[in-house]
PDB file of C-alpha atoms and ligand atoms in Angstrom:
ATOM      1  CA  MET E   1       0.039  -0.007  -0.185  1.00  0.00           C
ATOM      2  CA  GLY E   2       0.942   3.575  -0.760  1.00  0.00           C
ATOM      3  CA  PRO E   3       1.548   6.411   1.768  1.00  0.00           C
ATOM      4  CA  SER E   4      -1.330   7.807   3.087  1.00  0.00           C
ATOM      5  CA  LYS E   5      -3.041  10.363   1.294  1.00  0.00           C
ATOM      6  CA  ARG E   6      -3.462  14.253   2.258  1.00  0.00           C
ATOM      7  CA  ILE E   7      -6.372  14.839   3.111  1.00  0.00           C
ATOM      8  CA  VAL E   8      -7.828  18.768   3.876  1.00  0.00           C
ATOM      9  CA  VAL E   9     -11.145  19.469   4.362  1.00  0.00           C
ATOM     10  CA  LEU E  10     -13.524  22.924   4.366  1.00  0.00           C
ATOM     11  CA  ILE E  11     -16.183  23.392   6.333  1.00  0.00           C
ATOM     12  CA  SER E  12     -18.629  26.299   7.714  1.00  0.00           C
ATOM     13  CA  GLY E  13     -20.367  24.674  10.564  1.00  0.00           C
ATOM     14  CA  ARG E  14     -20.845  21.738  12.722  1.00  0.00           C
ATOM     15  CA  GLY E  15     -18.706  19.348  11.327  1.00  0.00           C
ATOM     16  CA  SER E  16     -20.136  15.946  12.090  1.00  0.00           C
ATOM     17  CA  ASN E  17     -19.078  14.661   8.514  1.00  0.00           C
ATOM     18  CA  LEU E  18     -15.577  15.855   9.136  1.00  0.00           C
ATOM     19  CA  GLN E  19     -15.279  14.152  12.454  1.00  0.00           C
ATOM     20  CA  ALA E  20     -16.767  10.877  10.412  1.00  0.00           C
ATOM     21  CA  LEU E  21     -13.992  11.449   8.430  1.00  0.00           C
ATOM     22  CA  LEU E  22     -11.829  11.685  11.013  1.00  0.00           C
ATOM     23  CA  GLU E  23     -12.999   8.510  12.852  1.00  0.00           C
ATOM     24  CA  ALA E  24     -12.398   6.548   9.811  1.00  0.00           C
ATOM     25  CA  ALA E  25      -8.930   7.906   9.371  1.00  0.00           C
ATOM     26  CA  ARG E  26      -8.082   6.388  12.649  1.00  0.00           C
ATOM     27  CA  THR E  27      -9.022   2.845  11.156  1.00  0.00           C
ATOM     28  CA  PRO E  28      -6.554   0.430  10.069  1.00  0.00           C
ATOM     29  CA  ASN E  29      -5.544   0.474   6.660  1.00  0.00           C
ATOM     30  CA  TRP E  30      -7.074   3.563   5.794  1.00  0.00           C
ATOM     31  CA  PRO E  31      -5.823   5.218   2.931  1.00  0.00           C
ATOM     32  CA  GLY E  32      -5.517   9.046   3.993  1.00  0.00           C
ATOM     33  CA  GLN E  33      -5.225  11.411   7.005  1.00  0.00           C
ATOM     34  CA  VAL E  34      -6.872  14.941   7.284  1.00  0.00           C
ATOM     35  CA  VAL E  35      -3.728  17.113   7.283  1.00  0.00           C
ATOM     36  CA  ALA E  36      -5.893  20.396   8.056  1.00  0.00           C
ATOM     37  CA  VAL E  37      -9.341  21.752   8.278  1.00  0.00           C
ATOM     38  CA  LEU E  38     -10.713  25.325   7.287  1.00  0.00           C
ATOM     39  CA  SER E  39     -13.381  27.408   7.615  1.00  0.00           C
ATOM     40  CA  ASN E  40     -14.807  30.452   6.286  1.00  0.00           C
ATOM     41  CA  ARG E  41     -16.432  31.019   9.630  1.00  0.00           C
ATOM     42  CA  PRO E  42     -14.344  31.405  12.943  1.00  0.00           C
ATOM     43  CA  ASP E  43     -16.995  30.409  15.220  1.00  0.00           C
ATOM     44  CA  ALA E  44     -17.712  26.695  13.598  1.00  0.00           C
ATOM     45  CA  PRO E  45     -18.232  24.288  16.129  1.00  0.00           C
ATOM     46  CA  GLY E  46     -16.094  21.844  13.532  1.00  0.00           C
ATOM     47  CA  LEU E  47     -12.946  23.569  14.406  1.00  0.00           C
ATOM     48  CA  ASP E  48     -13.239  22.025  17.521  1.00  0.00           C
ATOM     49  CA  VAL E  49     -13.957  18.578  16.653  1.00  0.00           C
ATOM     50  CA  ALA E  50     -10.329  18.893  14.234  1.00  0.00           C
ATOM     51  CA  ARG E  51      -8.484  20.193  17.361  1.00  0.00           C
ATOM     52  CA  ALA E  52     -10.020  17.089  19.301  1.00  0.00           C
ATOM     53  CA  PHE E  53      -8.208  15.130  17.132  1.00  0.00           C
ATOM     54  CA  GLY E  54      -4.849  17.087  16.679  1.00  0.00           C
ATOM     55  CA  VAL E  55      -5.792  18.127  13.381  1.00  0.00           C
ATOM     56  CA  SER E  56      -4.405  21.651  12.492  1.00  0.00           C
ATOM     57  CA  THR E  57      -7.118  24.125  11.969  1.00  0.00           C
ATOM     58  CA  GLN E  58      -6.993  27.642  10.173  1.00  0.00           C
ATOM     59  CA  ALA E  59     -10.453  30.059   9.847  1.00  0.00           C
ATOM     60  CA  LEU E  60     -10.492  32.682   6.880  1.00  0.00           C
ATOM     61  CA  ASP E  61     -13.205  34.467   7.713  1.00  0.00           C
ATOM     62  CA  HIS E  62     -14.922  35.376   4.161  1.00  0.00           C
ATOM     63  CA  ARG E  63     -16.044  38.611   5.744  1.00  0.00           C
ATOM     64  CA  ALA E  64     -12.320  39.815   6.052  1.00  0.00           C
ATOM     65  CA  SER E  65     -11.964  39.679   2.276  1.00  0.00           C
ATOM     66  CA  PRO E  66     -12.574  42.874  -0.206  1.00  0.00           C
ATOM     67  CA  SER E  67     -14.273  40.403  -2.936  1.00  0.00           C
ATOM     68  CA  ARG E  68     -15.079  36.923  -3.908  1.00  0.00           C
ATOM     69  CA  GLU E  69     -12.166  36.283  -6.325  1.00  0.00           C
ATOM     70  CA  ALA E  70      -9.602  37.310  -3.443  1.00  0.00           C
ATOM     71  CA  TYR E  71     -11.147  35.022  -0.699  1.00  0.00           C
ATOM     72  CA  ASP E  72     -10.877  32.049  -3.148  1.00  0.00           C
ATOM     73  CA  GLU E  73      -7.426  33.178  -4.053  1.00  0.00           C
ATOM     74  CA  SER E  74      -6.293  32.981  -0.137  1.00  0.00           C
ATOM     75  CA  LEU E  75      -8.112  29.744   0.433  1.00  0.00           C
ATOM     76  CA  LEU E  76      -6.593  28.038  -2.478  1.00  0.00           C
ATOM     77  CA  THR E  77      -2.964  29.403  -1.074  1.00  0.00           C
ATOM     78  CA  HIS E  78      -3.810  27.744   2.420  1.00  0.00           C
ATOM     79  CA  CYS E  79      -4.790  24.926   1.241  1.00  0.00           C
ATOM     80  CA  GLU E  80      -1.630  24.543  -1.302  1.00  0.00           C
ATOM     81  CA  ALA E  81       0.516  25.221   1.923  1.00  0.00           C
ATOM     82  CA  HIS E  82      -0.942  21.210   3.166  1.00  0.00           C
ATOM     83  CA  ALA E  83      -0.234  19.942  -0.127  1.00  0.00           C
ATOM     84  CA  PRO E  84      -3.521  18.091  -0.259  1.00  0.00           C
ATOM     85  CA  ASP E  85      -4.123  15.354  -2.404  1.00  0.00           C
ATOM     86  CA  VAL E  86      -7.766  15.523  -2.148  1.00  0.00           C
ATOM     87  CA  VAL E  87      -9.993  18.312  -1.182  1.00  0.00           C
ATOM     88  CA  VAL E  88     -13.096  17.681   0.763  1.00  0.00           C
ATOM     89  CA  LEU E  89     -16.206  20.396   0.891  1.00  0.00           C
ATOM     90  CA  ALA E  90     -17.866  18.657   4.140  1.00  0.00           C
ATOM     91  CA  GLY E  91     -20.327  21.554   4.857  1.00  0.00           C
ATOM     92  CA  PHE E  92     -18.692  24.100   3.021  1.00  0.00           C
ATOM     93  CA  MET E  93     -21.557  26.761   2.697  1.00  0.00           C
ATOM     94  CA  ARG E  94     -19.424  29.071  -0.129  1.00  0.00           C
ATOM     95  CA  VAL E  95     -19.735  28.531  -4.036  1.00  0.00           C
ATOM     96  CA  LEU E  96     -16.036  28.762  -5.060  1.00  0.00           C
ATOM     97  CA  GLY E  97     -14.765  30.162  -7.826  1.00  0.00           C
ATOM     98  CA  ASP E  98     -13.455  28.512 -11.552  1.00  0.00           C
ATOM     99  CA  ARG E  99     -10.021  29.364 -10.403  1.00  0.00           C
ATOM    100  CA  PHE E 100     -10.170  27.152  -7.301  1.00  0.00           C
ATOM    101  CA  VAL E 101     -12.408  24.165  -8.912  1.00  0.00           C
ATOM    102  CA  ARG E 102     -10.443  24.034 -11.699  1.00  0.00           C
ATOM    103  CA  HIS E 103      -6.936  24.168  -9.727  1.00  0.00           C
ATOM    104  CA  TYR E 104      -8.642  21.406  -7.674  1.00  0.00           C
ATOM    105  CA  ALA E 105     -10.122  19.392 -10.951  1.00  0.00           C
ATOM    106  CA  GLY E 106     -10.629  14.944 -10.457  1.00  0.00           C
ATOM    107  CA  ARG E 107      -9.646  15.878  -6.634  1.00  0.00           C
ATOM    108  CA  LEU E 108     -12.108  18.015  -5.247  1.00  0.00           C
ATOM    109  CA  ILE E 109     -14.991  15.926  -3.554  1.00  0.00           C
ATOM    110  CA  ASN E 110     -18.567  17.492  -2.078  1.00  0.00           C
ATOM    111  CA  ILE E 111     -21.023  16.238  -0.184  1.00  0.00           C
ATOM    112  CA  HIS E 112     -24.940  17.374  -0.773  1.00  0.00           C
ATOM    113  CA  PRO E 113     -27.807  16.163   1.156  1.00  0.00           C
ATOM    114  CA  SER E 114     -30.310  15.531  -1.563  1.00  0.00           C
ATOM    115  CA  LEU E 115     -30.056  12.457  -4.300  1.00  0.00           C
ATOM    116  CA  LEU E 116     -28.739  14.759  -7.318  1.00  0.00           C
ATOM    117  CA  PRO E 117     -29.505  15.955  -9.056  1.00  0.00           C
ATOM    118  CA  ALA E 118     -32.831  16.726  -7.600  1.00  0.00           C
ATOM    119  CA  PHE E 119     -33.059  19.309  -5.011  1.00  0.00           C
ATOM    120  CA  GLU E 120     -29.627  21.458  -6.108  1.00  0.00           C
ATOM    121  CA  GLY E 121     -28.560  24.151  -3.617  1.00  0.00           C
ATOM    122  CA  LEU E 122     -30.149  24.763  -0.287  1.00  0.00           C
ATOM    123  CA  HIS E 123     -32.807  23.653   2.041  1.00  0.00           C
ATOM    124  CA  THR E 124     -33.039  20.141   0.317  1.00  0.00           C
ATOM    125  CA  HIS E 125     -34.728  18.491   3.274  1.00  0.00           C
ATOM    126  CA  ARG E 126     -37.549  21.115   3.428  1.00  0.00           C
ATOM    127  CA  ARG E 127     -37.812  21.234  -0.627  1.00  0.00           C
ATOM    128  CA  ALA E 128     -38.142  17.381  -1.013  1.00  0.00           C
ATOM    129  CA  LEU E 129     -41.178  17.346   1.732  1.00  0.00           C
ATOM    130  CA  GLN E 130     -42.751  19.731  -0.488  1.00  0.00           C
ATOM    131  CA  ALA E 131     -42.447  17.530  -3.149  1.00  0.00           C
ATOM    132  CA  GLY E 132     -43.985  14.438  -1.482  1.00  0.00           C
ATOM    133  CA  VAL E 133     -40.867  12.631  -2.420  1.00  0.00           C
ATOM    134  CA  LYS E 134     -41.074   9.204  -0.773  1.00  0.00           C
ATOM    135  CA  TRP E 135     -36.862   8.751  -0.769  1.00  0.00           C
ATOM    136  CA  ALA E 136     -34.525  11.228   0.229  1.00  0.00           C
ATOM    137  CA  GLY E 137     -30.747  10.970   0.302  1.00  0.00           C
ATOM    138  CA  ALA E 138     -27.153  12.444   0.080  1.00  0.00           C
ATOM    139  CA  THR E 139     -24.614  12.440  -2.561  1.00  0.00           C
ATOM    140  CA  VAL E 140     -20.841  12.342  -2.888  1.00  0.00           C
ATOM    141  CA  HIS E 141     -19.571  13.966  -6.017  1.00  0.00           C
ATOM    142  CA  TYR E 142     -16.911  15.598  -7.843  1.00  0.00           C
ATOM    143  CA  VAL E 143     -16.671  19.472  -7.570  1.00  0.00           C
ATOM    144  CA  THR E 144     -17.259  20.914 -11.322  1.00  0.00           C
ATOM    145  CA  PRO E 145     -17.932  24.556 -12.028  1.00  0.00           C
ATOM    146  CA  ALA E 146     -21.296  24.185 -12.059  1.00  0.00           C
ATOM    147  CA  LEU E 147     -23.155  23.926  -8.659  1.00  0.00           C
ATOM    148  CA  ASP E 148     -23.813  20.389  -7.670  1.00  0.00           C
ATOM    149  CA  GLN E 149     -23.495  18.892 -10.599  1.00  0.00           C
ATOM    150  CA  GLY E 150     -20.544  17.210 -10.944  1.00  0.00           C
ATOM    151  CA  PRO E 151     -19.853  13.685 -11.817  1.00  0.00           C
ATOM    152  CA  ILE E 152     -21.669  11.296  -9.029  1.00  0.00           C
ATOM    153  CA  ILE E 153     -19.138   9.023  -6.679  1.00  0.00           C
ATOM    154  CA  ALA E 154     -22.095   7.410  -4.640  1.00  0.00           C
ATOM    155  CA  GLN E 155     -25.489   7.702  -3.139  1.00  0.00           C
ATOM    156  CA  ALA E 156     -27.594   6.864  -0.186  1.00  0.00           C
ATOM    157  CA  ALA E 157     -31.021   6.217   0.050  1.00  0.00           C
ATOM    158  CA  VAL E 158     -33.653   6.884   3.076  1.00  0.00           C
ATOM    159  CA  PRO E 159     -37.093   6.645   3.138  1.00  0.00           C
ATOM    160  CA  VAL E 160     -39.273   9.692   3.975  1.00  0.00           C
ATOM    161  CA  ARG E 161     -41.898   8.777   6.356  1.00  0.00           C
ATOM    162  CA  ALA E 162     -45.529  10.356   6.640  1.00  0.00           C
ATOM    163  CA  ASP E 163     -44.448  11.987   9.857  1.00  0.00           C
ATOM    164  CA  ASP E 164     -41.210  13.537   8.907  1.00  0.00           C
ATOM    165  CA  ASP E 165     -40.495  17.194   9.600  1.00  0.00           C
ATOM    166  CA  GLU E 166     -37.165  18.899   8.622  1.00  0.00           C
ATOM    167  CA  ALA E 167     -35.731  17.991  10.952  1.00  0.00           C
ATOM    168  CA  ARG E 168     -36.071  14.227  11.297  1.00  0.00           C
ATOM    169  CA  LEU E 169     -35.570  13.733   7.908  1.00  0.00           C
ATOM    170  CA  ALA E 170     -32.263  15.602   8.147  1.00  0.00           C
ATOM    171  CA  GLU E 171     -30.925  13.320  10.618  1.00  0.00           C
ATOM    172  CA  ARG E 172     -31.827  10.214   8.670  1.00  0.00           C
ATOM    173  CA  VAL E 173     -30.320  11.905   5.580  1.00  0.00           C
ATOM    174  CA  LEU E 174     -27.092  13.002   7.900  1.00  0.00           C
ATOM    175  CA  ARG E 175     -26.763   9.444   9.173  1.00  0.00           C
ATOM    176  CA  ALA E 176     -26.404   8.004   5.691  1.00  0.00           C
ATOM    177  CA  GLU E 177     -24.093  10.756   4.812  1.00  0.00           C
ATOM    178  CA  HIS E 178     -21.335   9.799   7.730  1.00  0.00           C
ATOM    179  CA  ARG E 179     -21.250   6.428   6.214  1.00  0.00           C
ATOM    180  CA  LEU E 180     -21.423   7.469   2.621  1.00  0.00           C
ATOM    181  CA  LEU E 181     -19.011  10.025   2.408  1.00  0.00           C
ATOM    182  CA  PRO E 182     -15.648   8.078   3.752  1.00  0.00           C
ATOM    183  CA  MET E 183     -16.551   4.536   1.751  1.00  0.00           C
ATOM    184  CA  ALA E 184     -16.661   7.287  -1.487  1.00  0.00           C
ATOM    185  CA  LEU E 185     -13.453   8.989  -0.107  1.00  0.00           C
ATOM    186  CA  ALA E 186     -11.713   5.922   0.399  1.00  0.00           C
ATOM    187  CA  TRP E 187     -12.506   4.749  -3.010  1.00  0.00           C
ATOM    188  CA  HIS E 188     -11.133   7.797  -4.753  1.00  0.00           C
ATOM    189  CA  LEU E 189      -8.224   7.588  -2.942  1.00  0.00           C
ATOM    190  CA  ASN E 190      -7.362   3.970  -3.346  1.00  0.00           C
ATOM    191  CA  GLY E 191      -7.302   4.611  -7.097  1.00  0.00           C
ATOM    192  CA  GLU E 192     -10.913   2.409  -7.451  1.00  0.00           C
ATOM    193  CA  LEU E 193     -12.884   5.143  -9.530  1.00  0.00           C
ATOM    194  CA  GLU E 194     -12.625   5.513 -13.133  1.00  0.00           C
ATOM    195  CA  TRP E 195     -14.746   7.409 -15.352  1.00  0.00           C
ATOM    196  CA  HIS E 196     -16.979   7.189 -18.682  1.00  0.00           C
ATOM    197  CA  ASP E 197     -18.213   9.834 -20.568  1.00  0.00           C
ATOM    198  CA  GLY E 198     -17.854  11.780 -17.363  1.00  0.00           C
ATOM    199  CA  VAL E 199     -19.703   9.073 -15.511  1.00  0.00           C
ATOM    200  CA  VAL E 200     -17.726   7.867 -12.391  1.00  0.00           C
ATOM    201  CA  ARG E 201     -18.036   4.040 -12.000  1.00  0.00           C
ATOM    202  CA  HIS E 202     -15.873   1.697  -9.091  1.00  0.00           C
ATOM    203  CA  ARG E 203     -13.316  -0.381 -11.034  1.00  0.00           C
ATOM    204  CA  GLY E 204     -14.388  -3.538  -8.990  1.00  0.00           C
ATOM    205  CA  GLY E 205     -17.986  -2.888  -9.170  1.00  0.00           C
ATOM    206  CA  ALA E 206     -18.739  -2.208  -6.100  1.00  0.00           C
ATOM    207  CA  PRO E 207     -22.289  -0.750  -5.556  1.00  0.00           C
ATOM    208  CA  GLN E 208     -22.087   3.265  -5.630  1.00  0.00           C
ATOM    209  CA  TRP E 209     -25.183   3.346  -3.117  1.00  0.00           C
ATOM    210  CA  LEU E 210     -26.381   2.566   0.185  1.00  0.00           C
ATOM    211  CA  ILE E 211     -30.155   2.200   1.395  1.00  0.00           C
ATOM    212  CA  THR E 212     -30.591   2.715   5.148  1.00  0.00           C
ATOM    213  CA  GLU E 213     -33.822   2.441   6.933  1.00  0.00           C
ATOM    214  CA  THR E 214     -32.888   4.331   9.928  1.00  0.00           C
TER     215      THR E 214
HETATM  216  C1  GRF L 301     -24.302  18.382   5.477  1.00  0.00           C
HETATM  217  O1  GRF L 301     -25.744  17.609   5.523  1.00  0.00           O
HETATM  218  C2  GRF L 301     -24.514  17.994   4.039  1.00  0.00           C
HETATM  219  O2  GRF L 301     -24.480  17.551   3.280  1.00  0.00           O
HETATM  220  C3  GRF L 301     -24.251  19.770   3.923  1.00  0.00           C
HETATM  221  O3  GRF L 301     -23.911  20.786   4.712  1.00  0.00           O
HETATM  222  C4  GRF L 301     -24.318  19.697   6.281  1.00  0.00           C
HETATM  223  C5  GRF L 301     -22.844  19.635   7.120  1.00  0.00           C
HETATM  224  O4  GRF L 301     -23.178  18.885   8.329  1.00  0.00           O
HETATM  225  N1  GRF L 301     -23.170  19.929   2.699  1.00  0.00           N
HETATM  226  P1  GRF L 301     -22.031  18.662   9.188  1.00  0.00           P
HETATM  227  O5  GRF L 301     -21.383  20.139   9.262  1.00  0.00           O
HETATM  228  O6  GRF L 301     -21.218  17.953   8.490  1.00  0.00           O
HETATM  229  O7  GRF L 301     -22.032  18.559  10.214  1.00  0.00           O
END
């Protein structure tokens, strides 16, 4: 097995997906290590999660930047300082510009709380309930300049229950996210994924989906 790959995680908030990654990375033979966590919000609780695991953290407050481009440039510089093999957006609530996205093309991965291409953008669970869908879920995908539209690596589906409200559905999806993201990221780091005409396939034919009831 090759050397452990370097993961930089970008967050904006709670950091529960980050925690799932940090826990996965502790398991024997997991192919990567989180080398840094960067947040655009200095008060993101996820920064404490990172610290508890002894990971280097940095807050880069977007409100201190004169422009979106300047912010992206500074974020890129700070990411590059950690020489990442992959950059993971785990609840990073800012749209990244083309330059950043192109720089990390093929090694920039996002988790989105819906079964894409349904419900891109914000408030996914509320919109799923309003639409009356019977399955909700999450998607891990490569990031391309078009928001939430990059090639899908894996998806997790959870049932929508008749008595769900936004919070209950969000919680069920989140539990699935915590399994999905480490699984998809390990595939990427192990070189187990291949691309065909913009579609991502697992070389060994592993199912690229999870179905979870609870
Ligand atoms: C998750 O639902 C993720 O899919 C979305 O933002 C949320 C982040 O939660 N992009 P957490 O910070 O990982 O707890």
